[in-house]
mmCIF file of C-alpha atoms in Angstrom:
data_model
loop_
_atom_site.group_PDB
_atom_site.id
_atom_site.type_symbol
_atom_site.label_atom_id
_atom_site.label_comp_id
_atom_site.label_asym_id
_atom_site.label_seq_id
_atom_site.Cartn_x
_atom_site.Cartn_y
_atom_site.Cartn_z
ATOM 1 C CA MET A 57 -78.254 74.142 -42.084
ATOM 2 C CA SER A 58 -76.169 71.170 -41.091
ATOM 3 C CA PRO A 59 -78.042 68.157 -40.307
ATOM 4 C CA LEU A 60 -76.343 68.265 -36.887
ATOM 5 C CA ALA A 61 -78.155 71.482 -35.889
ATOM 6 C CA ASP A 62 -81.266 73.557 -36.209
ATOM 7 C CA ALA A 63 -82.441 77.062 -35.320
ATOM 8 C CA ALA A 64 -83.379 75.911 -31.849
ATOM 9 C CA SER A 65 -80.165 73.967 -31.300
ATOM 10 C CA PRO A 66 -77.381 75.403 -32.967
ATOM 11 C CA LEU A 67 -73.997 73.495 -33.258
ATOM 12 C CA ALA A 68 -71.690 74.127 -30.235
ATOM 13 C CA ASP A 69 -68.649 76.280 -30.986
ATOM 14 C CA ASP A 70 -65.017 74.797 -30.628
ATOM 15 C CA THR A 71 -64.763 75.864 -26.588
ATOM 16 C CA ILE A 72 -67.747 73.747 -25.509
ATOM 17 C CA GLY A 73 -67.567 71.177 -28.165
ATOM 18 C CA PRO A 74 -64.366 69.482 -27.148
ATOM 19 C CA ALA A 75 -65.429 69.698 -23.627
ATOM 20 C CA ALA A 76 -68.281 67.129 -24.393
ATOM 21 C CA VAL A 77 -65.751 64.802 -26.072
ATOM 22 C CA PHE A 78 -63.288 64.710 -23.215
ATOM 23 C CA GLU A 79 -65.595 65.475 -20.255
ATOM 24 C CA LEU A 80 -68.467 63.226 -21.061
ATOM 25 C CA ALA A 81 -66.544 60.762 -22.782
ATOM 26 C CA GLU A 82 -68.937 60.882 -25.876
ATOM 27 C CA PRO A 83 -67.780 58.081 -28.201
ATOM 28 C CA ILE A 84 -68.486 59.879 -31.618
ATOM 29 C CA SER A 85 -68.077 63.397 -32.419
ATOM 30 C CA ILE A 86 -68.236 65.334 -35.650
ATOM 31 C CA ALA A 87 -66.135 68.679 -36.018
ATOM 32 C CA ILE A 88 -66.994 71.008 -38.848
ATOM 33 C CA PHE A 89 -64.045 73.167 -40.174
ATOM 34 C CA HIS A 90 -64.148 76.042 -42.578
ATOM 35 C CA ASP A 91 -60.722 75.815 -44.077
ATOM 36 C CA PRO A 92 -57.646 73.452 -44.090
ATOM 37 C CA SER A 93 -55.591 75.692 -41.788
ATOM 38 C CA SER A 94 -58.240 75.602 -39.096
ATOM 39 C CA ARG A 95 -58.415 71.759 -39.508
ATOM 40 C CA ASP A 96 -54.658 71.453 -38.908
ATOM 41 C CA GLU A 97 -54.929 73.745 -35.779
ATOM 42 C CA LEU A 98 -57.873 71.683 -34.574
ATOM 43 C CA ILE A 99 -55.912 68.435 -34.905
ATOM 44 C CA GLU A 100 -52.930 69.845 -32.656
ATOM 45 C CA ARG A 101 -55.315 71.285 -30.260
ATOM 46 C CA LEU A 102 -57.386 68.099 -29.803
ATOM 47 C CA ALA A 103 -54.301 66.051 -29.394
ATOM 48 C CA ALA A 104 -53.104 68.564 -26.599
ATOM 49 C CA LEU A 105 -56.380 68.162 -24.971
ATOM 50 C CA ALA A 106 -56.349 64.292 -25.066
ATOM 51 C CA SER A 107 -52.847 64.004 -23.777
ATOM 52 C CA PRO A 108 -51.608 61.867 -21.830
ATOM 53 C CA THR A 109 -54.183 59.626 -23.802
ATOM 54 C CA ALA A 110 -52.671 58.825 -27.351
ATOM 55 C CA THR A 111 -54.094 60.493 -30.499
ATOM 56 C CA LYS A 112 -54.283 58.482 -33.724
ATOM 57 C CA LEU A 113 -54.876 59.983 -36.919
ATOM 58 C CA VAL A 114 -56.652 58.046 -39.791
ATOM 59 C CA ARG A 115 -58.016 58.667 -43.250
ATOM 60 C CA SER A 116 -60.944 56.286 -43.409
ATOM 61 C CA GLY A 117 -63.832 54.569 -41.505
ATOM 62 C CA GLU A 118 -62.094 51.100 -41.648
ATOM 63 C CA GLU A 119 -58.821 52.415 -40.387
ATOM 64 C CA ALA A 120 -60.858 54.142 -37.521
ATOM 65 C CA LEU A 121 -62.789 51.045 -36.867
ATOM 66 C CA ALA A 122 -59.479 48.958 -36.395
ATOM 67 C CA CYS A 123 -58.724 51.475 -33.590
ATOM 68 C CA ALA A 124 -61.911 50.901 -31.684
ATOM 69 C CA ARG A 125 -60.329 48.871 -28.771
ATOM 70 C CA ASP A 126 -57.645 51.139 -28.211
ATOM 71 C CA GLU A 127 -57.251 53.660 -25.343
ATOM 72 C CA ALA A 128 -57.038 56.569 -27.797
ATOM 73 C CA LEU A 129 -58.641 59.563 -29.433
ATOM 74 C CA VAL A 130 -59.074 58.828 -33.063
ATOM 75 C CA LEU A 131 -59.072 61.740 -35.303
ATOM 76 C CA VAL A 132 -60.571 60.748 -38.832
ATOM 77 C CA ASP A 133 -59.409 63.076 -41.404
ATOM 78 C CA PRO A 134 -60.989 61.300 -44.344
ATOM 79 C CA SER A 135 -59.686 61.221 -47.683
ATOM 80 C CA ASN A 136 -63.188 60.269 -49.070
ATOM 81 C CA PRO A 137 -65.329 62.134 -46.649
ATOM 82 C CA ALA A 138 -68.780 61.038 -48.200
ATOM 83 C CA ALA A 139 -67.878 57.097 -48.094
ATOM 84 C CA THR A 140 -66.283 57.647 -44.504
ATOM 85 C CA VAL A 141 -69.690 59.187 -43.440
ATOM 86 C CA THR A 142 -71.546 56.298 -45.073
ATOM 87 C CA PHE A 143 -69.384 53.945 -43.083
ATOM 88 C CA PHE A 144 -69.702 55.424 -39.715
ATOM 89 C CA ASP A 145 -73.473 55.618 -40.291
ATOM 90 C CA ARG A 146 -73.627 51.731 -41.335
ATOM 91 C CA ASN A 147 -71.277 50.563 -38.436
ATOM 92 C CA ARG A 148 -72.257 53.216 -35.836
ATOM 93 C CA ASP A 149 -72.667 50.498 -32.979
ATOM 94 C CA HIS A 150 -69.390 48.814 -33.645
ATOM 95 C CA PHE A 151 -67.611 52.127 -32.780
ATOM 96 C CA THR A 152 -68.902 52.372 -29.416
ATOM 97 C CA LEU A 153 -67.787 48.948 -28.217
ATOM 98 C CA GLY A 154 -64.387 49.881 -27.167
ATOM 99 C CA PRO A 155 -62.628 52.587 -25.142
ATOM 100 C CA ALA A 156 -61.545 54.635 -28.298
ATOM 101 C CA ARG A 157 -63.338 57.954 -28.945
ATOM 102 C CA PHE A 158 -63.692 59.156 -32.365
ATOM 103 C CA VAL A 159 -63.871 62.754 -33.787
ATOM 104 C CA LEU A 160 -64.842 62.860 -37.508
ATOM 105 C CA LEU A 161 -63.342 65.944 -39.204
ATOM 106 C CA LEU A 162 -65.579 67.428 -42.076
ATOM 107 C CA MET A 163 -65.202 70.629 -44.106
ATOM 108 C CA ARG A 164 -68.332 72.934 -44.080
ATOM 109 C CA GLY A 165 -70.158 72.488 -47.447
ATOM 110 C CA GLY A 166 -68.005 69.511 -48.412
ATOM 111 C CA SER A 167 -69.353 66.072 -49.495
ATOM 112 C CA GLY A 168 -69.022 64.680 -46.201
ATOM 113 C CA GLU A 169 -71.433 67.346 -44.679
ATOM 114 C CA ARG A 170 -73.668 66.697 -47.483
ATOM 115 C CA ALA A 171 -73.618 62.804 -46.798
ATOM 116 C CA LEU A 172 -74.763 63.627 -43.348
ATOM 117 C CA GLN A 173 -77.945 64.382 -44.745
ATOM 118 C CA ASP A 174 -78.627 60.742 -45.306
ATOM 119 C CA ALA A 175 -76.850 59.352 -42.631
ATOM 120 C CA THR A 176 -79.512 59.702 -39.944
ATOM 121 C CA SER A 177 -78.263 57.228 -37.458
ATOM 122 C CA LEU A 178 -74.760 58.829 -37.300
ATOM 123 C CA SER A 179 -75.919 62.407 -37.060
ATOM 124 C CA SER A 180 -78.528 61.981 -34.282
ATOM 125 C CA PHE A 181 -76.003 59.872 -32.386
ATOM 126 C CA ALA A 182 -73.160 62.345 -32.636
ATOM 127 C CA ARG A 183 -75.061 65.600 -32.604
ATOM 128 C CA ASP A 184 -74.752 66.227 -28.888
ATOM 129 C CA ALA A 185 -70.994 66.011 -28.982
ATOM 130 C CA SER A 186 -70.281 67.810 -32.187
ATOM 131 C CA PHE A 187 -69.092 71.252 -32.903
ATOM 132 C CA GLU A 188 -68.025 73.723 -35.270
ATOM 133 C CA VAL A 189 -64.586 75.556 -35.629
ATOM 134 C CA GLY A 190 -65.609 79.161 -36.507
ATOM 135 C CA ARG A 191 -64.585 80.614 -39.510
ATOM 136 C CA SER A 192 -61.201 82.554 -38.888
ATOM 137 C CA PRO A 193 -61.767 86.509 -39.234
ATOM 138 C CA SER A 194 -59.532 87.967 -42.104
ATOM 139 C CA ILE A 195 -56.793 90.169 -41.274
ATOM 140 C CA ALA A 196 -58.956 93.218 -42.431
ATOM 141 C CA GLU A 197 -61.756 92.232 -39.947
ATOM 142 C CA LEU A 198 -59.059 91.879 -37.018
ATOM 143 C CA GLU A 199 -57.694 95.136 -37.908
ATOM 144 C CA LYS A 200 -61.090 96.806 -37.853
ATOM 145 C CA THR A 201 -61.848 95.054 -34.520
ATOM 146 C CA PHE A 202 -58.549 96.488 -32.920
ATOM 147 C CA GLU A 203 -59.575 99.961 -34.157
ATOM 148 C CA ALA A 204 -62.841 99.795 -32.632
ATOM 149 C CA THR A 205 -61.666 98.441 -29.413
ATOM 150 C CA HIS A 206 -58.579 100.521 -28.911
ATOM 151 C CA GLY A 207 -59.498 103.694 -30.809
ATOM 152 C CA LYS A 208 -56.728 103.712 -33.168
ATOM 153 C CA SER A 209 -55.300 101.566 -35.852
ATOM 154 C CA PHE A 210 -52.744 98.863 -34.622
ATOM 155 C CA THR A 211 -49.896 100.660 -36.718
ATOM 156 C CA ASP A 212 -50.688 104.047 -34.859
ATOM 157 C CA TRP A 213 -50.842 102.101 -31.566
ATOM 158 C CA LEU A 214 -47.490 100.175 -32.265
ATOM 159 C CA ALA A 215 -45.902 103.769 -33.302
ATOM 160 C CA GLU A 216 -47.104 105.170 -30.081
ATOM 161 C CA TRP A 217 -45.692 102.130 -28.083
ATOM 162 C CA ARG A 218 -42.461 102.187 -29.762
ATOM 163 C CA SER A 219 -41.931 106.041 -28.959
ATOM 164 C CA GLY A 220 -42.294 104.874 -25.404
ATOM 165 C CA ALA A 221 -45.237 107.183 -24.942
ATOM 166 C CA LEU A 222 -47.502 104.252 -23.427
ATOM 167 C CA PRO A 223 -47.116 102.896 -20.061
ATOM 168 C CA ASP A 224 -45.658 99.524 -19.520
ATOM 169 C CA THR A 225 -48.732 98.005 -18.078
ATOM 170 C CA LEU A 226 -50.353 94.620 -18.090
ATOM 171 C CA GLU A 227 -53.111 95.554 -20.371
ATOM 172 C CA ASN A 228 -50.599 97.502 -22.749
ATOM 173 C CA ASN A 229 -48.723 94.340 -23.298
ATOM 174 C CA HIS A 230 -51.740 92.334 -24.091
ATOM 175 C CA ILE A 231 -52.476 95.172 -26.691
ATOM 176 C CA LEU A 232 -48.892 94.975 -27.790
ATOM 177 C CA SER A 233 -49.182 91.380 -28.546
ATOM 178 C CA GLU A 234 -52.339 91.722 -30.433
ATOM 179 C CA ALA A 235 -50.890 94.360 -32.555
ATOM 180 C CA LEU A 236 -47.715 92.404 -33.343
ATOM 181 C CA SER A 237 -49.910 89.483 -34.422
ATOM 182 C CA LEU A 238 -51.534 91.722 -36.981
ATOM 183 C CA GLU A 239 -48.194 93.424 -38.036
ATOM 184 C CA GLU A 240 -47.051 89.830 -38.769
ATOM 185 C CA GLY A 241 -50.276 88.818 -40.572
ATOM 186 C CA ARG A 242 -49.823 91.556 -43.254
ATOM 187 C CA PRO A 243 -48.815 90.593 -46.411
ATOM 188 C CA MET B 103 -19.957 92.552 -24.694
ATOM 189 C CA THR B 104 -21.643 93.264 -21.225
ATOM 190 C CA ARG B 105 -23.127 90.672 -19.244
ATOM 191 C CA TRP B 106 -26.453 92.092 -20.065
ATOM 192 C CA GLU B 107 -25.835 92.362 -23.789
ATOM 193 C CA LEU B 108 -24.912 88.582 -23.505
ATOM 194 C CA LEU B 109 -27.962 87.673 -21.895
ATOM 195 C CA ARG B 110 -30.005 89.581 -24.557
ATOM 196 C CA SER B 111 -28.110 87.676 -27.239
ATOM 197 C CA GLU B 112 -28.655 84.474 -25.590
ATOM 198 C CA ILE B 113 -32.497 85.000 -25.299
ATOM 199 C CA GLU B 114 -32.610 86.296 -28.880
ATOM 200 C CA SER B 115 -30.750 83.053 -30.149
ATOM 201 C CA ALA B 116 -33.123 80.877 -28.074
ATOM 202 C CA ARG B 117 -36.283 82.715 -29.440
ATOM 203 C CA ASP B 118 -34.984 82.307 -32.956
ATOM 204 C CA LEU B 119 -34.390 78.597 -32.827
ATOM 205 C CA LYS B 120 -36.951 77.163 -30.462
ATOM 206 C CA LYS B 121 -39.940 76.053 -32.242
ATOM 207 C CA GLN B 122 -42.694 74.079 -30.520
ATOM 208 C CA LEU B 123 -46.354 73.559 -30.265
ATOM 209 C CA TRP B 124 -46.674 76.201 -27.585
ATOM 210 C CA GLU B 125 -50.283 75.850 -27.299
ATOM 211 C CA THR B 126 -50.136 72.166 -26.615
ATOM 212 C CA GLU B 127 -47.518 72.708 -23.911
ATOM 213 C CA ILE B 128 -49.815 75.288 -22.248
ATOM 214 C CA ILE B 129 -52.827 73.116 -22.519
ATOM 215 C CA LYS B 130 -50.838 70.240 -20.664
ATOM 216 C CA LEU B 131 -50.016 72.477 -17.953
ATOM 217 C CA LEU B 132 -53.382 73.505 -17.476
ATOM 218 C CA THR B 133 -54.709 70.102 -17.509
ATOM 219 C CA ARG B 134 -52.256 69.520 -14.587
ATOM 220 C CA LEU B 135 -53.758 72.592 -12.847
ATOM 221 C CA SER B 136 -57.193 71.454 -13.153
ATOM 222 C CA SER B 137 -56.330 67.758 -12.041
ATOM 223 C CA HIS B 138 -55.009 69.555 -8.824
ATOM 224 C CA GLY B 139 -58.360 71.214 -8.481
ATOM 225 C CA LEU B 140 -56.755 74.685 -8.852
ATOM 226 C CA CYS B 141 -58.917 75.605 -11.915
ATOM 227 C CA GLY B 142 -62.044 74.368 -13.487
ATOM 228 C CA ALA B 143 -61.807 71.694 -15.935
ATOM 229 C CA HIS B 144 -63.171 73.741 -18.740
ATOM 230 C CA GLU B 145 -60.603 76.447 -18.595
ATOM 231 C CA ARG B 146 -58.171 74.534 -20.864
ATOM 232 C CA TYR B 147 -60.685 74.344 -23.681
ATOM 233 C CA ARG B 148 -60.433 78.284 -23.687
ATOM 234 C CA VAL B 149 -56.797 78.182 -24.904
ATOM 235 C CA LYS B 150 -56.509 78.545 -28.595
ATOM 236 C CA ARG B 151 -53.994 79.040 -31.441
ATOM 237 C CA ARG B 152 -55.374 81.823 -33.915
ATOM 238 C CA SER B 153 -53.055 82.276 -36.753
ATOM 239 C CA ASN B 154 -50.220 84.355 -35.307
ATOM 240 C CA ALA B 155 -51.160 84.049 -31.735
ATOM 241 C CA VAL B 156 -51.914 81.824 -28.578
ATOM 242 C CA GLU B 157 -54.653 83.200 -26.561
ATOM 243 C CA ILE B 158 -57.364 82.465 -24.027
ATOM 244 C CA GLU B 159 -60.929 82.642 -25.385
ATOM 245 C CA PRO B 160 -62.715 85.541 -23.599
ATOM 246 C CA ARG B 161 -65.577 84.799 -21.247
ATOM 247 C CA ALA B 162 -67.982 86.918 -19.253
ATOM 248 C CA GLY B 163 -66.940 87.209 -15.568
ATOM 249 C CA ALA B 164 -63.313 86.137 -16.383
ATOM 250 C CA THR B 165 -61.313 89.306 -17.273
ATOM 251 C CA MET B 166 -58.717 90.982 -15.646
ATOM 252 C CA PRO B 167 -59.503 94.247 -13.662
ATOM 253 C CA THR B 168 -57.977 96.653 -16.188
ATOM 254 C CA VAL B 169 -59.035 100.096 -17.029
ATOM 255 C CA LYS B 170 -59.133 100.120 -20.659
ATOM 256 C CA ALA B 171 -58.835 96.724 -22.231
ATOM 257 C CA HIS B 172 -60.495 93.564 -21.335
ATOM 258 C CA VAL B 173 -57.771 91.153 -20.712
ATOM 259 C CA PRO B 174 -59.033 87.483 -20.726
ATOM 260 C CA ALA B 175 -58.137 85.334 -17.793
ATOM 261 C CA ILE B 176 -58.161 81.811 -16.197
ATOM 262 C CA LEU B 177 -59.714 82.032 -12.556
ATOM 263 C CA LEU B 178 -57.664 79.992 -10.086
ATOM 264 C CA LYS B 179 -58.953 78.604 -7.105
ATOM 265 C CA GLU B 180 -57.831 76.812 -3.775
ATOM 266 C CA LEU B 181 -54.451 78.668 -3.498
ATOM 267 C CA PRO B 182 -53.388 78.775 -0.046
ATOM 268 C CA HIS B 183 -52.270 82.438 0.341
ATOM 269 C CA LEU B 184 -53.979 84.177 -2.594
ATOM 270 C CA ASP B 185 -57.605 85.601 -2.987
ATOM 271 C CA ASP B 186 -59.121 86.102 -6.486
ATOM 272 C CA PRO B 187 -56.223 84.859 -8.437
ATOM 273 C CA LYS B 188 -56.240 85.500 -12.018
ATOM 274 C CA LEU B 189 -53.912 84.061 -14.825
ATOM 275 C CA ALA B 190 -53.503 85.648 -18.027
ATOM 276 C CA PHE B 191 -51.179 85.306 -21.054
ATOM 277 C CA ARG B 192 -50.879 85.809 -24.805
ATOM 278 C CA ILE B 193 -48.164 84.791 -27.190
ATOM 279 C CA ALA B 194 -47.682 86.522 -30.501
ATOM 280 C CA LEU B 195 -45.924 84.358 -33.109
ATOM 281 C CA HIS B 196 -44.144 84.750 -36.288
ATOM 282 C CA ARG B 197 -45.689 83.027 -39.277
ATOM 283 C CA ASP B 198 -43.273 80.185 -39.013
ATOM 284 C CA GLY B 199 -44.154 79.398 -35.440
ATOM 285 C CA ARG B 200 -41.222 81.193 -33.785
ATOM 286 C CA LEU B 201 -42.049 83.443 -30.799
ATOM 287 C CA GLU B 202 -42.013 86.994 -31.203
ATOM 288 C CA GLN B 203 -43.394 88.205 -27.691
ATOM 289 C CA TYR B 204 -45.325 87.056 -24.876
ATOM 290 C CA THR B 205 -46.714 88.410 -21.732
ATOM 291 C CA MET B 206 -48.121 86.334 -18.797
ATOM 292 C CA SER B 207 -49.320 87.479 -15.443
ATOM 293 C CA LEU B 208 -50.856 86.266 -12.113
ATOM 294 C CA VAL B 209 -52.416 88.884 -10.015
ATOM 295 C CA GLY B 210 -54.448 88.414 -6.885
ATOM 296 C CA LYS B 211 -54.796 89.650 -3.127
ATOM 297 C CA ASP B 212 -52.750 88.566 -0.306
ATOM 298 C CA LYS B 213 -55.089 86.594 1.996
ATOM 299 C CA SER B 214 -53.415 87.684 5.244
ATOM 300 C CA THR B 215 -53.010 91.359 4.292
ATOM 301 C CA GLY B 216 -55.420 92.142 1.464
ATOM 302 C CA ALA B 217 -52.487 93.732 -0.469
ATOM 303 C CA PRO B 218 -52.384 93.513 -4.166
ATOM 304 C CA TRP B 219 -50.129 90.596 -5.554
ATOM 305 C CA TYR B 220 -48.710 90.896 -8.915
ATOM 306 C CA VAL B 221 -46.354 88.747 -11.085
ATOM 307 C CA ARG B 222 -45.937 89.338 -14.694
ATOM 308 C CA ILE B 223 -43.418 87.989 -17.037
ATOM 309 C CA ASP B 224 -42.710 89.706 -20.337
ATOM 310 C CA LEU B 225 -40.623 88.570 -23.251
ATOM 311 C CA ASP B 226 -40.267 91.865 -25.382
ATOM 312 C CA ASP B 227 -40.218 92.019 -29.139
ATOM 313 C CA GLU B 228 -37.283 94.142 -29.145
ATOM 314 C CA GLN B 229 -34.981 96.033 -26.851
ATOM 315 C CA LYS B 230 -36.894 98.716 -24.664
ATOM 316 C CA GLY B 231 -35.959 101.420 -22.357
ATOM 317 C CA GLU B 232 -32.301 102.587 -21.896
ATOM 318 C CA GLY B 233 -30.809 99.230 -22.469
ATOM 319 C CA PRO B 234 -30.431 95.375 -21.567
ATOM 320 C CA CYS B 235 -29.546 96.110 -17.965
ATOM 321 C CA GLY B 236 -32.356 98.281 -16.698
ATOM 322 C CA HIS B 237 -34.807 96.622 -19.238
ATOM 323 C CA PRO B 238 -33.645 93.146 -19.885
ATOM 324 C CA LEU B 239 -35.406 91.512 -22.968
ATOM 325 C CA ARG B 240 -37.003 88.720 -20.741
ATOM 326 C CA HIS B 241 -38.079 90.043 -17.336
ATOM 327 C CA ALA B 242 -40.446 89.860 -14.429
ATOM 328 C CA HIS B 243 -42.331 92.376 -12.665
ATOM 329 C CA ILE B 244 -42.876 91.143 -9.222
ATOM 330 C CA GLY B 245 -44.798 92.865 -6.402
ATOM 331 C CA SER B 246 -45.602 96.168 -7.628
ATOM 332 C CA ASP B 247 -48.253 96.664 -10.228
ATOM 333 C CA PRO B 248 -46.521 99.078 -12.991
ATOM 334 C CA SER B 249 -49.917 100.365 -13.968
ATOM 335 C CA ASN B 250 -49.651 102.437 -10.655
ATOM 336 C CA LYS B 251 -48.121 105.682 -11.914
ATOM 337 C CA HIS B 252 -46.531 106.347 -8.804
ATOM 338 C CA ALA B 253 -44.953 102.896 -8.465
ATOM 339 C CA GLN B 254 -41.134 102.406 -9.063
ATOM 340 C CA PRO B 255 -41.123 99.947 -11.769
ATOM 341 C CA VAL B 256 -38.875 96.790 -11.222
ATOM 342 C CA ARG B 257 -37.593 94.467 -13.858
ATOM 343 C CA VAL B 258 -35.934 91.383 -12.508
ATOM 344 C CA PRO B 259 -33.706 89.950 -15.432
ATOM 345 C CA LEU B 260 -34.673 86.197 -16.493
ATOM 346 C CA PRO B 261 -32.827 83.664 -18.501
ATOM 347 C CA TRP B 262 -34.492 81.908 -21.547
ATOM 348 C CA LEU B 263 -37.862 80.329 -20.661
ATOM 349 C CA ALA B 264 -40.211 78.902 -22.906
ATOM 350 C CA PRO B 265 -43.965 80.307 -22.423
ATOM 351 C CA HIS B 266 -44.968 77.079 -20.650
ATOM 352 C CA ASP B 267 -41.923 77.113 -18.418
ATOM 353 C CA ALA B 268 -42.712 80.609 -17.368
ATOM 354 C CA LEU B 269 -46.114 79.877 -16.444
ATOM 355 C CA GLU B 270 -44.977 76.816 -14.627
ATOM 356 C CA TRP B 271 -42.543 78.851 -12.501
ATOM 357 C CA MET B 272 -45.471 81.227 -11.731
ATOM 358 C CA LEU B 273 -47.678 78.596 -10.674
ATOM 359 C CA ALA B 274 -45.225 76.539 -8.720
ATOM 360 C CA ASN B 275 -44.724 79.565 -6.551
ATOM 361 C CA VAL B 276 -48.471 79.861 -5.327
ATOM 362 C CA ALA B 277 -49.337 76.178 -5.694
ATOM 363 C CA PRO B 278 -46.317 73.767 -4.272
ATOM 364 C CA ALA B 279 -48.288 70.787 -5.852
ATOM 365 C CA LEU B 280 -47.373 71.942 -9.088
ATOM 366 C CA GLU B 281 -43.557 71.481 -8.630
ATOM 367 C CA PRO B 282 -42.707 69.303 -11.646
ATOM 368 C CA PRO B 283 -41.551 65.898 -10.736
ATOM 369 C CA ALA B 284 -37.650 65.404 -11.313
ATOM 370 C CA THR B 285 -36.818 63.615 -14.333
ATOM 371 C CA SER B 286 -33.532 62.177 -13.578
ATOM 372 C CA PRO B 287 -31.465 61.784 -10.244
ATOM 373 C CA PRO B 288 -29.167 64.734 -9.575
ATOM 374 C CA ALA B 289 -25.705 64.231 -10.885
ATOM 375 C CA ALA B 290 -23.179 62.974 -8.104
ATOM 376 C CA GLU B 291 -20.910 65.608 -6.746
#
């Protein structure tokens, strides 16, 4: 269990979590991700949500602190996660002096998340605004979900659609979109 | 080449060449929407890029009224002439971020008559129907809901529009405040 959460108070997901950063203007948030591709998508998404406020991407606590007086969302993708967590923990109050808001990006099970165990000042302060980007389902899981939801495999559904047997409705165009994403995701 | 084949070719070229952070552009548009009080501030947090798609996170109470599928939608409010307006979209992407297909819709009820109101814009992944005149690659369904088996479908041909442009067009029709500001003065005659 992450030091940011417990059974009674699980970590927010990435729908509610970013809202705390932007709507409540919490100064420090920690975002836990499961794989590098979800980190990259999160960086793009947070920059879009922050707009028109500028976004800065930095790699260390020191670089982040240098942005504290900027009107910016500072995304911290640390090159040394454990050292960055320790730096934020020791200098927590300095990060709250200016208008900048900070999101520290840490990989689930990585050295940064482990370092949070000893960074009680940081983890207790950032807890309410922190969140987790769920693990992306595998293609096989998505295919199973499609079949359970629509009663046939996406390949069968696509074949039926392409034969012209299915009506051109709003819902069928959404299902088509799902099926095309699955088709594109196949190796 | 007929005008319709030319139109299809223009759209196919644009689709293959344009590559943008589509999710970013849509979130920016929804931010404008919420800043005008036309949707909840939290709606923009539901838009997510997931591998080969940009989609709306489902949420109880915010789905389109469909028969078989649950289509996640964003509830709009304060529209002058529409009741119960729901905005839905989904974008399918190629692995390299190029567009493959999208569908976006705005449905509701006319406040004065209670009649269903329906606009849907589709970018098809491939040529459908008999050809590019009757079934243009990029088209809008306006007025009649084609899920009604007895309705005559109408597909209005559209030029190339990126997903966020298509959404902006739909929204500016129902909420004049969303008309984008001009970015440069019109050229002199």
